[in-house]
Amino acid sequence: MTIIHNPKWWKEATIYQIYPASFKDSNNDGWGDLAGITSKLDYIKELGVDAIWVCPFYDSPQEDMGYDIANYEKVWPRYGTSEDCFQMIEESHKRGIKVIVDLVINHCSEEHEWFKESRSSKTNAKRDWFFWKPPKGYEIDGTPIPPNNWRSFFGGSAWKYDENTEEFFLHVFAPGQPDFNWENKECRQAIYDSSVGFWLRHNVDGFRIDVGSMYSKVEGLPDASITDPTVPYQDGTDFFVNGPRIHEYHKEMRQYMYTQIPEGKEIMTVGEVGIGNEKDFKDYTSSKEEEFNMMFNFKHTSVGESPEFKYELIPFTLKDFKLALAESFLFIEGTDCWSTIYLENHDQPRSVSRFGSDSPEWREISSKMLATLIISLTGTVFIYQGQELGMPNFKNRKIEQIKCVEGTGTYGAIKRDYGEDSEKMKKFYEALALISRDHGRTPFLGVVKSPTLVFPRMRNHGSILMNHL
Ligand code: TEU
């Protein structure tokens, strides 16, 4: 029997995710920076890590911690200079560590030059690069009504009114994150060249593709059905998650990537898909389809959150968790697809607090148990800075101290729709204490009193269902 063996470095890899703001501050200005990351590469190497994924470090007004990009080709000055970045890439490569960067191209920032041009007039050449629509009508007091009833992931309407041209633009995330109109070919080409090409030409080894399932919106942007009559805006994801042209776009982008790298070099991509069915997952990750190499599923990190509203906790059992986690990898069996395994990232709380126990008695052993779980399952392992030390959630943070735009935006929407003293707000506070996105964003090491490495050495952990195709 001949076994066809086509090994790929990324199938056996352990990838370490770095959140630049809170990893290592090299100049004592209170923010982590790229020089800080470079100074810790030996530590990262020692962990047995094969690649780092560095969260957005590009120029940005930081409404969503850098996921609102004003210039794809410039480093945000607090994080350093382009030279610092090129050095981080070079020093990683010297140590045999690959570098994966975040590709945030469902939207940009209101501060991006392309959006500034687009908003300048209805006839601007870039007007169609974003979704602009006139109001659906006007309230009696003259307030313009958004073009459809979609809600933003971060609370309130997914549309923001622009006085200048008296039209709304679409933002499925924060108001300062206008969605690109991927239907426009010229816009797609500009995105590829600036965000993908620039970094491939500067030697990165791949991309983590932010909200990679949401670029294709259903034509006409129809109203969502009313699933929660108590609030003005509804869940519109049926019309933009895994949409009609999404696979076409990813194939096109992957082809573009090949034009930017030397012969023989391999690029690794991991797409943030979030939700979908088995067919969607296969379509994204089948090697012959040439879209993503692997993807992130949100099923297991959403366990215990109400499907209608994330910030309302519901009971769950160990079995629910195991079945949800299995959705990340079972679909690849007998296929040419590949998968990831993770418990933490910058949008998630600390896994020891979420799925184990962070009491002084149990924190270390509980973290070790979760570490053992993920390195023994199938798929490329992603671990998040501090997870190797069993960092726990922070305790007793007040609402005024919440920094993340999902937390502050949701708070504002609940206050407006239900009131400060409502049951909804009470449940929101309870949920925030467990699952706020800020839990994973506190300074590295900050809350760990006695650091001990909880991960077994990670290199070549091996996969149970090794895929040879
Ligand atoms: O996250 C996308 C995403 O789906 C999350 O916002 C999700 O809704 C929630 O936080 C987890 O349940 C990506 C980035 O990872 C996130 O940091 C950004 O805020 C977001 O995209 C917008 O770019």
Coordinates of N, CA and C and ligand atoms in Angstrom, one line a residue, residues 64 67 107 154 173 177 208 210-211 272 298 310 346-347 406 437 441, ligand 1:
D64 N -12.0 49.8 17.8 CA -12.2 48.4 18.1 C -10.8 47.8 18.2
Y67 N -9.0 46.7 15.0 CA -9.8 46.0 14.0 C -10.5 47.0 13.1
H107 N -14.3 45.2 6.6 CA -14.5 46.6 6.9 C -13.2 47.3 7.1
F154 N -22.3 45.1 17.8 CA -21.9 45.9 19.0 C -23.0 46.8 19.5
F173 N -20.3 45.9 12.4 CA -19.6 46.0 13.7 C -19.8 47.5 14.2
Q177 N -16.7 51.4 11.7 CA -16.1 50.3 10.9 C -17.0 50.1 9.6
R208 N -4.5 35.5 9.3 CA -5.7 35.1 10.0 C -6.7 36.0 9.4
D210 N -10.0 37.8 9.3 CA -11.0 38.3 10.2 C -12.4 38.2 9.6
V211 N -13.4 37.8 10.3 CA -14.8 37.6 9.8 C -14.8 37.2 8.4
E272 N -11.6 33.1 10.0 CA -12.6 33.2 11.1 C -14.0 33.0 10.4
F298 N -17.0 28.9 16.1 CA -17.4 29.5 17.4 C -18.2 28.6 18.3
K310 N -25.9 37.0 23.0 CA -24.7 36.5 23.6 C -24.5 36.8 25.1
H346 N -8.5 36.8 21.6 CA -8.7 38.1 22.2 C -10.2 38.5 22.3
D347 N -11.1 37.6 21.8 CA -12.5 37.9 21.9 C -13.1 37.0 23.0
E406 N -17.5 46.0 22.1 CA -18.7 45.2 22.2 C -19.4 45.3 23.5
R437 N -15.0 40.5 26.6 CA -13.8 40.3 25.7 C -12.6 40.9 26.4
R441 N -7.7 40.5 27.4 CA -6.9 41.7 26.9 C -6.1 42.4 28.0
Ligands
TEU1 O1 -14.5 39.1 15.5 C1 -15.7 38.8 14.9 C2 -16.7 38.3 15.7 O2 -17.6 37.6 15.2 C3 -16.7 38.8 17.1 O3 -16.9 40.2 17.2 C4 -17.8 38.1 17.9 O4 -19.0 38.6 17.5 C5 -17.7 38.1 19.3 O5 -16.7 39.0 19.8 C6 -17.4 36.8 19.9 O6 -18.5 36.2 20.3 C7 -13.5 39.8 14.8 C8 -12.4 40.1 15.8 O7 -11.8 39.0 16.3 C9 -12.9 41.1 16.8 O8 -11.9 41.4 17.8 C10 -13.4 42.3 16.1 O9 -14.0 43.2 17.0 C11 -14.4 42.0 15.0 O10 -13.9 40.9 14.2 C12 -14.6 43.2 14.1 O11 -13.4 43.3 13.3

